[in-house]
Every structure is written in C-alpha cells, then in structure tokens.
Amino acid sequence: MENCLFCKIITGEIPSKKVYEDEHVYAFHDINPNAPVHVLVIPKTHIASMNEVGADNIEAVSRVLLTIPKIACELGLAESGYRVITNCGDDAGQTVKHLHFHILGGKQLPLTLA
Ligand code: 5GP
Ligand code: ZN
C-alpha cells in the first residue's frame, strides 16, 4: 500500500527496531514508548483497521494474534502481564491506518482504559 508508514517499515524503507518477523507478521518497538516495553505487532498484508477485518483477511489477523503471546513471552512479560490494544478510528486515536496491536508492559499499567 503506497504511503503507508507501516508497509514501509515492513519493507525496510523506513528503519525500525525489529522484535519478530515471519512470512505473515512483523513486530517492532514503538518509536514513542508509553511503557518500559511497547511493541507493535502488524500483519504484513495491509489492513487499514479493525473496521476492515473480515472473512477475507481473518487468517492474516489470526496469525498476528497467535504471535502476540509468543512475543510477550520472549519479551519476558508472560508472568508479569501485559496489555494488548488496537485503536480504531479517530475517537480511539488511531494515527497509523495499518492494523496494529500494541503490546504494553514492564510496569503496573494504569487501570483506566478510557
Ligand atoms: P496508534 O496511535 O495509531 O494506535 O499507534 C501508532 C503508533 O505508532 C504510536 O504509538 C506511534 O508512536 C508509533 N509510530 C509512529 N510512527 C512510527 C515510526 O516511524 N516508527 C515506529 N517504530 N513507531 C511509530
Ligand atoms: Zn500498510
């Protein structure tokens, strides 16, 4: 997808601090972390947001979800805990229109979600 920041991170056109990569999934450290550990996990195929998730791309989304606990474990968060967030649309504050899941951890996170 042209002009998509995260598609450019997947191809390496824009550098990132990679945490995990396979054929379908890419994960990297957030450039502006909100917690001691803040990683973004994305499908390699361009999906704009949760609004676009459907039967045609559920395998790509599933692969992302299956990878999240593995990455959390590698990051040492499995025991202490972590939060997984995806923002969809303006009210949620989605700034990059490529589906991504934030993994946040490494401290006691605020209990307020909204
Ligand atoms: P959103 O607000 O859309 O849910 O999350 C987008 C996230 O992408 C933000 O947490 C922001 O810090 C991160 N981000 C934006 N641009 C870049 C970048 O160029 N590199 C990395 N690693 N993260 C980015
Ligand atoms: Zn994209």
XYZ file of C-alpha atoms and ligand atoms in Angstrom:
139
model
C 0.000 0.000 0.000
C 1.540 3.301 -1.127
C 2.245 5.922 1.506
C 1.505 3.614 4.412
C 4.119 4.110 7.126
C 3.890 0.562 8.453
C 4.020 -1.000 4.955
C 7.268 0.944 4.527
C 8.540 -0.371 7.866
C 7.781 -3.936 6.706
C 9.819 -3.465 3.507
C 12.632 -1.741 5.414
C 12.194 1.521 3.515
C 11.722 3.080 6.943
C 14.002 1.596 9.618
C 12.627 0.017 12.774
C 13.870 -1.937 15.766
C 12.615 -5.397 14.848
C 11.413 -7.746 17.568
C 9.962 -10.557 15.446
C 9.351 -11.399 11.820
C 7.920 -14.287 9.847
C 6.172 -14.650 6.496
C 2.978 -13.015 7.734
C 3.798 -10.958 10.820
C 6.178 -8.143 11.735
C 6.794 -6.720 15.218
C 8.926 -3.755 16.258
C 9.499 -1.342 19.124
C 7.242 1.704 19.189
C 9.227 4.871 18.440
C 7.497 6.727 21.289
C 7.030 4.129 24.041
C 4.251 4.532 26.601
C 5.652 1.845 28.896
C 9.038 0.190 29.549
C 8.041 -2.367 26.904
C 5.974 -1.074 23.986
C 5.937 -3.198 20.850
C 3.706 -3.003 17.779
C 2.604 -6.210 16.041
C 1.270 -5.936 12.495
C 0.136 -8.132 9.617
C 2.392 -7.911 6.551
C -0.687 -7.533 4.407
C -2.197 -4.028 4.502
C -5.393 -3.911 6.562
C -6.421 -0.366 7.480
C -8.020 -1.026 10.868
C -10.339 -3.320 12.831
C -13.123 -1.984 10.596
C -11.558 -3.849 7.676
C -11.246 -7.204 9.445
C -13.405 -9.828 7.749
C -13.576 -13.337 6.394
C -11.191 -12.484 3.537
C -8.298 -11.488 5.818
C -9.043 -13.354 9.054
C -6.098 -15.701 8.516
C -3.650 -12.790 8.451
C -5.266 -11.334 11.573
C -5.239 -14.718 13.302
C -1.527 -15.101 12.629
C -0.919 -11.754 14.328
C -2.985 -12.787 17.345
C -1.257 -16.177 17.568
C 2.117 -14.432 17.566
C 1.348 -11.925 20.327
C 1.717 -14.354 23.269
C 4.960 -15.717 21.804
C 6.398 -12.217 21.517
C 5.162 -11.331 25.009
C 6.907 -14.414 26.326
C 10.157 -13.520 24.543
C 9.915 -10.018 25.979
C 9.617 -11.502 29.476
C 6.042 -10.322 30.002
C 4.182 -13.624 30.236
C 4.377 -13.858 34.032
C 4.179 -10.176 34.963
C 1.396 -9.417 32.485
C 0.803 -7.080 29.609
C -1.907 -5.163 27.779
C -2.862 -5.579 24.116
C -4.561 -2.614 22.448
C -5.721 -1.778 18.953
C -7.045 1.697 18.241
C -9.672 2.001 15.509
C -10.558 5.375 14.040
C -10.377 8.946 15.250
C -12.122 8.660 18.630
C -9.682 5.914 19.611
C -6.729 7.990 18.419
C -5.617 5.737 15.568
C -2.817 7.633 13.856
C -1.450 4.960 11.503
C -4.020 3.394 9.183
C -2.458 -0.073 9.130
C -3.909 -2.513 11.662
C -1.564 -2.825 14.621
C -1.690 -4.272 18.099
C 0.211 -2.523 20.873
C 1.851 -4.780 23.464
C 2.438 -2.748 26.618
C 4.119 -3.970 29.772
C 7.085 -3.856 32.078
C 5.270 -1.888 34.789
C 1.901 -1.750 36.558
C -0.229 -0.120 33.876
C -2.960 2.404 34.714
C -6.254 0.627 35.337
C -8.310 3.132 33.380
C -8.970 2.084 29.796
C -10.902 5.127 28.703
P -1.939 4.397 17.037
O -1.983 5.754 17.722
O -2.268 4.511 15.561
O -2.725 3.348 17.723
O -0.448 3.910 17.159
C 0.556 4.270 16.269
C 1.862 4.060 16.975
O 2.893 4.074 16.020
C 2.186 5.159 18.003
O 2.331 4.585 19.296
C 3.486 5.771 17.478
O 4.389 6.105 18.500
C 4.020 4.675 16.567
N 4.814 5.178 15.468
C 4.518 6.214 14.639
N 5.472 6.364 13.702
C 6.408 5.412 13.965
C 7.657 5.062 13.328
O 8.094 5.651 12.350
N 8.341 4.020 13.876
C 7.889 3.321 14.964
N 8.635 2.328 15.404
N 6.716 3.612 15.563
C 5.990 4.644 15.072
Zn 0.078 -0.609 5.333
